[in-house]
PDB file of C-alpha atoms in Angstrom:
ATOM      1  CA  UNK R 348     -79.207 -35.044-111.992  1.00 87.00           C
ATOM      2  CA  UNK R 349     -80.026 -32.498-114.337  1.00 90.00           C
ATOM      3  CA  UNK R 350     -82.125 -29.267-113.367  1.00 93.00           C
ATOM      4  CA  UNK R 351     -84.131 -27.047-115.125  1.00 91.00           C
ATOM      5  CA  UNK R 352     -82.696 -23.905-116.766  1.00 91.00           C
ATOM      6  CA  UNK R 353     -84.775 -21.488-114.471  1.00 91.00           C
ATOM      7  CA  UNK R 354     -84.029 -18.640-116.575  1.00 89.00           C
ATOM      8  CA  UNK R 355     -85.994 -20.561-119.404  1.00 92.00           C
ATOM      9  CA  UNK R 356     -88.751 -22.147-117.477  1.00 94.00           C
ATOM     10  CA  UNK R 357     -89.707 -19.101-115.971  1.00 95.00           C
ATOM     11  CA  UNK R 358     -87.968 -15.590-118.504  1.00 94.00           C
ATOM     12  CA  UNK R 359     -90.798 -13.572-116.458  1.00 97.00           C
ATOM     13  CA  UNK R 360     -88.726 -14.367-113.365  1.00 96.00           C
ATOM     14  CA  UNK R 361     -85.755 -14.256-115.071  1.00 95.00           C
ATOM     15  CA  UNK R 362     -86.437 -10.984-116.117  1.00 97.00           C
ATOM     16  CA  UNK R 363     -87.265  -9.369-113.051  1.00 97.00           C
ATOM     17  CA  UNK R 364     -84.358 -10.284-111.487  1.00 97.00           C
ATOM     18  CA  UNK R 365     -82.351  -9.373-114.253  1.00 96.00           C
ATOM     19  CA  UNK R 366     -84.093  -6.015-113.784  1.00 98.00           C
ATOM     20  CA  UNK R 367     -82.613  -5.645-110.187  1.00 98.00           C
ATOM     21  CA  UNK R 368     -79.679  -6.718-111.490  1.00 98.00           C
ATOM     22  CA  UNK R 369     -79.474  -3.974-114.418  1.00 98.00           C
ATOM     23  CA  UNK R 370     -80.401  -1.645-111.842  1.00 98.00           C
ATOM     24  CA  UNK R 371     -77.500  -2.696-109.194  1.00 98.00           C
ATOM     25  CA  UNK R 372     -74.769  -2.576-111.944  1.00 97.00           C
ATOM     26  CA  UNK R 373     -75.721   0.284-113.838  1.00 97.00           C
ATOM     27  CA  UNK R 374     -78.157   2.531-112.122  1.00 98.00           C
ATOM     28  CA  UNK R 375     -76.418   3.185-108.356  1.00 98.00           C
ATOM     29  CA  UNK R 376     -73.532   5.311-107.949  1.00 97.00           C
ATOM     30  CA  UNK R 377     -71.698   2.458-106.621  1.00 98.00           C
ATOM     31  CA  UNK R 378     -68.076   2.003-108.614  1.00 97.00           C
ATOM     32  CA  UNK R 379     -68.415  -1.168-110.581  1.00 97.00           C
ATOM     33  CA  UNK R 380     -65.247  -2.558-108.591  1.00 97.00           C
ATOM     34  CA  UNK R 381     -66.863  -2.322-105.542  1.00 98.00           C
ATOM     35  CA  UNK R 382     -70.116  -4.001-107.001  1.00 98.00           C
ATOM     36  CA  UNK R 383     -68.239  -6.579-107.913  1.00 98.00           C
ATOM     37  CA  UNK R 384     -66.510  -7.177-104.738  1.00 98.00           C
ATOM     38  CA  UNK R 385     -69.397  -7.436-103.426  1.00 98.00           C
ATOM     39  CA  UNK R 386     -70.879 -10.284-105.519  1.00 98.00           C
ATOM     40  CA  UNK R 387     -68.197 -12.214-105.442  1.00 98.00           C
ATOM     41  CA  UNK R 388     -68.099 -11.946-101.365  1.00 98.00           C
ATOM     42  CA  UNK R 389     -71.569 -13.031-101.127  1.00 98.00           C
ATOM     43  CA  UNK R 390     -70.952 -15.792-103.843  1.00 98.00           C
ATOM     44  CA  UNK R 391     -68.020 -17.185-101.755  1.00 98.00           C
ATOM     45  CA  UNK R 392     -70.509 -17.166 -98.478  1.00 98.00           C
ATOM     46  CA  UNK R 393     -73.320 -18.600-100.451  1.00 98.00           C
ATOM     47  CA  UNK R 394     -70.948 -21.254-102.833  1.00 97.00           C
ATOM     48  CA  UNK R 395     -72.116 -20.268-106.281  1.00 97.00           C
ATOM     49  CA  UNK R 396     -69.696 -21.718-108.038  1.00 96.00           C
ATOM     50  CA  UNK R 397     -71.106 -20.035-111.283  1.00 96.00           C
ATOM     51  CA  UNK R 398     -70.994 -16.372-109.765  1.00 97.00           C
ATOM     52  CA  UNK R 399     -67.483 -17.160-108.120  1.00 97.00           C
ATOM     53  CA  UNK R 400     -66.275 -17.630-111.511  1.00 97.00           C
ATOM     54  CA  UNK R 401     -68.105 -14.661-113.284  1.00 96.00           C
ATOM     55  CA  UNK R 402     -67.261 -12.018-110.951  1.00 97.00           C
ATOM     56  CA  UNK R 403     -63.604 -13.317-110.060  1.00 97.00           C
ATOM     57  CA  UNK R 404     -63.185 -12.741-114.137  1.00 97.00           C
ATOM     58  CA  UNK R 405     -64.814  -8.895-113.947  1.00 97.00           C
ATOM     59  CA  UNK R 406     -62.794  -7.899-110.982  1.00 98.00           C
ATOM     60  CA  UNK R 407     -59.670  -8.991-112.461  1.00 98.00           C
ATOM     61  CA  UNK R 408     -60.938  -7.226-115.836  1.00 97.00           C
ATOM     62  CA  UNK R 409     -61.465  -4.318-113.791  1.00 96.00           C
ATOM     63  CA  UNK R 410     -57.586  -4.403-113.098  1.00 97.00           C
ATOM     64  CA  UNK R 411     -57.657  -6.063-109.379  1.00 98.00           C
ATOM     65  CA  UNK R 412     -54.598  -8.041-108.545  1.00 98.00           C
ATOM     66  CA  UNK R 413     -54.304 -11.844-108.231  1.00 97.00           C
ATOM     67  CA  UNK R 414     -52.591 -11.340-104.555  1.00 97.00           C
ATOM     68  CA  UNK R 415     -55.505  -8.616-103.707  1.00 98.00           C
ATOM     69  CA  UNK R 416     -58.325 -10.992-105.267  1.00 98.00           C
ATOM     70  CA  UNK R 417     -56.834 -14.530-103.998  1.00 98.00           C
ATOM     71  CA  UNK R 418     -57.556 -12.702-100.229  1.00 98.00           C
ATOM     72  CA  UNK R 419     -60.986 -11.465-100.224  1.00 98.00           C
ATOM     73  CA  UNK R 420     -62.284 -14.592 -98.761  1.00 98.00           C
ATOM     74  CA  UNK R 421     -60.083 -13.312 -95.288  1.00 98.00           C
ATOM     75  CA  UNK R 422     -60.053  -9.676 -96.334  1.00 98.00           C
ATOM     76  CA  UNK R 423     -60.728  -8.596 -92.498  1.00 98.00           C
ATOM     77  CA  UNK R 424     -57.043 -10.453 -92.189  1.00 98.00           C
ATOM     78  CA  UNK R 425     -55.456  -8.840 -95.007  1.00 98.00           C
ATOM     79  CA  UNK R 426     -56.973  -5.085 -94.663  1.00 97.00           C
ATOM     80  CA  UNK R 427     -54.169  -3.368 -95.994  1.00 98.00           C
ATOM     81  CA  UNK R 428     -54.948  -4.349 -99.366  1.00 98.00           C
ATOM     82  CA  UNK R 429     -58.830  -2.756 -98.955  1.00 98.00           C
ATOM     83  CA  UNK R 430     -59.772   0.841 -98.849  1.00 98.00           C
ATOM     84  CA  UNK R 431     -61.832   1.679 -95.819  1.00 98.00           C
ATOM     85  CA  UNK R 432     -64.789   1.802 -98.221  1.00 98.00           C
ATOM     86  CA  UNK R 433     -64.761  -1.558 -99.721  1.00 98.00           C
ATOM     87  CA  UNK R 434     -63.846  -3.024 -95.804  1.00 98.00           C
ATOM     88  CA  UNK R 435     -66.837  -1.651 -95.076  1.00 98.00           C
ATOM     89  CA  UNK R 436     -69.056  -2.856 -98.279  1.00 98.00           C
ATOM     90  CA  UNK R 437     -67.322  -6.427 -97.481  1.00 98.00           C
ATOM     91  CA  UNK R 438     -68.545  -6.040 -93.649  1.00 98.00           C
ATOM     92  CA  UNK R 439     -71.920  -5.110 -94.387  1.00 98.00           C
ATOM     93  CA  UNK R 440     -72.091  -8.135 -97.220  1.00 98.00           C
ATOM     94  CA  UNK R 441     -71.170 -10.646 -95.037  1.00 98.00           C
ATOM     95  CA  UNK R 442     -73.715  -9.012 -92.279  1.00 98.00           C
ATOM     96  CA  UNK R 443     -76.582  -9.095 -94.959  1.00 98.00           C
ATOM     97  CA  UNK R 444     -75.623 -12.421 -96.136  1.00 98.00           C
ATOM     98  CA  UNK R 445     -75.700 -13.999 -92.754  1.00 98.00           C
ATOM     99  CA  UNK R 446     -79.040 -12.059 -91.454  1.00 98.00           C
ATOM    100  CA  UNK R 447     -80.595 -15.183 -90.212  1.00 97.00           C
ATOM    101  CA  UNK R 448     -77.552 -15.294 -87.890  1.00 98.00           C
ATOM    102  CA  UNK R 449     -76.514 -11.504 -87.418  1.00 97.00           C
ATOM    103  CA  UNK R 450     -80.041  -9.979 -87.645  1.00 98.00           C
ATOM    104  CA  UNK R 451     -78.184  -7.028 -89.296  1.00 97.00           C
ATOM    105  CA  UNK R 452     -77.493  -5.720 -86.035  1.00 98.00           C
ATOM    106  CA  UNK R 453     -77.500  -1.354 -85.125  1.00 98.00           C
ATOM    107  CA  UNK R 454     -73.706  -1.623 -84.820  1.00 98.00           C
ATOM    108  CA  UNK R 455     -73.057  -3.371 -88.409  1.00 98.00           C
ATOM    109  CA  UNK R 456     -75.333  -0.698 -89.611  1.00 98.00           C
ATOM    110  CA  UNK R 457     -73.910   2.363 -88.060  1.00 98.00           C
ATOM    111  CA  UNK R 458     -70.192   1.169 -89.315  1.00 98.00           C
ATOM    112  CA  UNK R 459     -71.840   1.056 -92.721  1.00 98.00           C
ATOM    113  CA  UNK R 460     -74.540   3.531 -92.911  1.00 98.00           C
ATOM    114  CA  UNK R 461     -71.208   5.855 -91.359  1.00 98.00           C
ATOM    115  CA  UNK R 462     -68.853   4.978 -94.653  1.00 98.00           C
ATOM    116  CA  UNK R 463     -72.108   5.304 -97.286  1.00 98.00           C
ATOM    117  CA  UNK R 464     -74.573   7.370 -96.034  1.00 98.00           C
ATOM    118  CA  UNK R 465     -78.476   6.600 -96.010  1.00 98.00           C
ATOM    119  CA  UNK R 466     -79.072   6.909-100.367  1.00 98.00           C
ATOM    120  CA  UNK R 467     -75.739   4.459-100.707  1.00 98.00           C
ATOM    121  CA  UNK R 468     -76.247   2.234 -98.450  1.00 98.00           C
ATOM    122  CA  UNK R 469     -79.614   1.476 -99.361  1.00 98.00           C
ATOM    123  CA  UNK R 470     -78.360   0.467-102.832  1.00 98.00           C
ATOM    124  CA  UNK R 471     -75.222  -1.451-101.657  1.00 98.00           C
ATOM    125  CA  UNK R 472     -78.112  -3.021 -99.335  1.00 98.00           C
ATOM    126  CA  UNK R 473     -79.818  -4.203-102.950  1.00 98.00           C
ATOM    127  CA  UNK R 474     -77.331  -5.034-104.772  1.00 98.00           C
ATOM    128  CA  UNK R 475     -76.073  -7.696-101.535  1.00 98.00           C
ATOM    129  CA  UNK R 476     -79.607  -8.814-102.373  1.00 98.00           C
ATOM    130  CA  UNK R 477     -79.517  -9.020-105.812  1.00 98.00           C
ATOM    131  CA  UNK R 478     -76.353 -11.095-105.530  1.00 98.00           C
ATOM    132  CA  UNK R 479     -78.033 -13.963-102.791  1.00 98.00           C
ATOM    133  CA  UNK R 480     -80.972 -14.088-104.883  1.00 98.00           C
ATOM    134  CA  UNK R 481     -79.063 -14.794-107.855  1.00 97.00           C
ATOM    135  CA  UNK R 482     -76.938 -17.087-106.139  1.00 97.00           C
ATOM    136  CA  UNK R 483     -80.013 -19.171-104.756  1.00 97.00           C
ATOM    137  CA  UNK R 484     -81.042 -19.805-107.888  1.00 96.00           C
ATOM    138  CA  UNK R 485     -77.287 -20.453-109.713  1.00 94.00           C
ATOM    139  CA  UNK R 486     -77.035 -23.054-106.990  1.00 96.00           C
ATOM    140  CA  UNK R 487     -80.379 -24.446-106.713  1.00 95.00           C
ATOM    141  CA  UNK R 488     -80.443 -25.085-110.360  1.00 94.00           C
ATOM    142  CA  UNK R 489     -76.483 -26.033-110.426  1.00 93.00           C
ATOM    143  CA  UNK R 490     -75.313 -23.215-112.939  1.00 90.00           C
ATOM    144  CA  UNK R 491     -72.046 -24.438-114.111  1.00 90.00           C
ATOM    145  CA  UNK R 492     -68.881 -21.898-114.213  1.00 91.00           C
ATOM    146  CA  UNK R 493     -67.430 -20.910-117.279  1.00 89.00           C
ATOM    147  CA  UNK R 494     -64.053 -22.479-116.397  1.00 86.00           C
ATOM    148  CA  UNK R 495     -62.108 -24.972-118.331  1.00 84.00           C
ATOM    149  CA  UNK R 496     -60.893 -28.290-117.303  1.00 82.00           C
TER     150      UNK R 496
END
């Protein structure tokens, strides 16, 4: 079945999420690598397919190795290969990601709020936002990755 191209039926809505989205990427100080660890985490938890693709392409554009980027679905497994910083972005992501399970409990947030501090934290808290909403509407809509057969 084919599905409306929500950006198209609705470029107000597409536009203010594209405004969050600006914001997350460019107007944080957040490193770009670790935004886009970030939303490709949350794209593996939510199975965008379409943001999988996207930001498995920026990270490695950004200079991340294959055998760094092949384990961030298990990165709590393969630590050595994460900076303390982006563990704890990757924690608090999945935490975020799952808060109908995890209720984002006190002791997620004190790990994280401990690495980033209130100001960065807040934003890494929007831009794991940004990312599911995104992601809801790549996969409700079936947004097709940019990968060749």
């Amino acid at each position: 079945m084919n599905r409306a191209a929500w950006f198209q039926a609705s470029p107000e809505g597409a536009k203010a999420l594209g405004t969050l989205h600006h914001f997350v990427t460019k107007g944080t100080g957040l490193p770009s690598s670790l935004t886009h660890l970030v939303f490709l985490r949350v794209s593996q938890i939510n199975g965008c397919a379409h943001c999988i693709d996207i930001h498995t392409r920026d990270l490695l554009a950004e200079g991340m190795s294959v055998d760094k980027l092949v384990l961030v679905p298990v990165w709590d497994e393969a630590r050595y290969l994460f900076s303390d910083k982006e563990c704890a972005a990757l924690a608090w992501a999945e935490e975020v990601t799952r808060v109908s399970e995890t209720h984002a409990s006190d002791e997620a947030y004190a790990a994280a709020l401990a690495v980033f501090g209130e100001k960065d934290l807040v934003d890494l808290t929007l831009t794991i936002a940004a990312m599911n909403a995104i992601n809801r509407m790549g996969v409700s809509f079936r947004m097709k990755p940019r990968a060749k057969a």
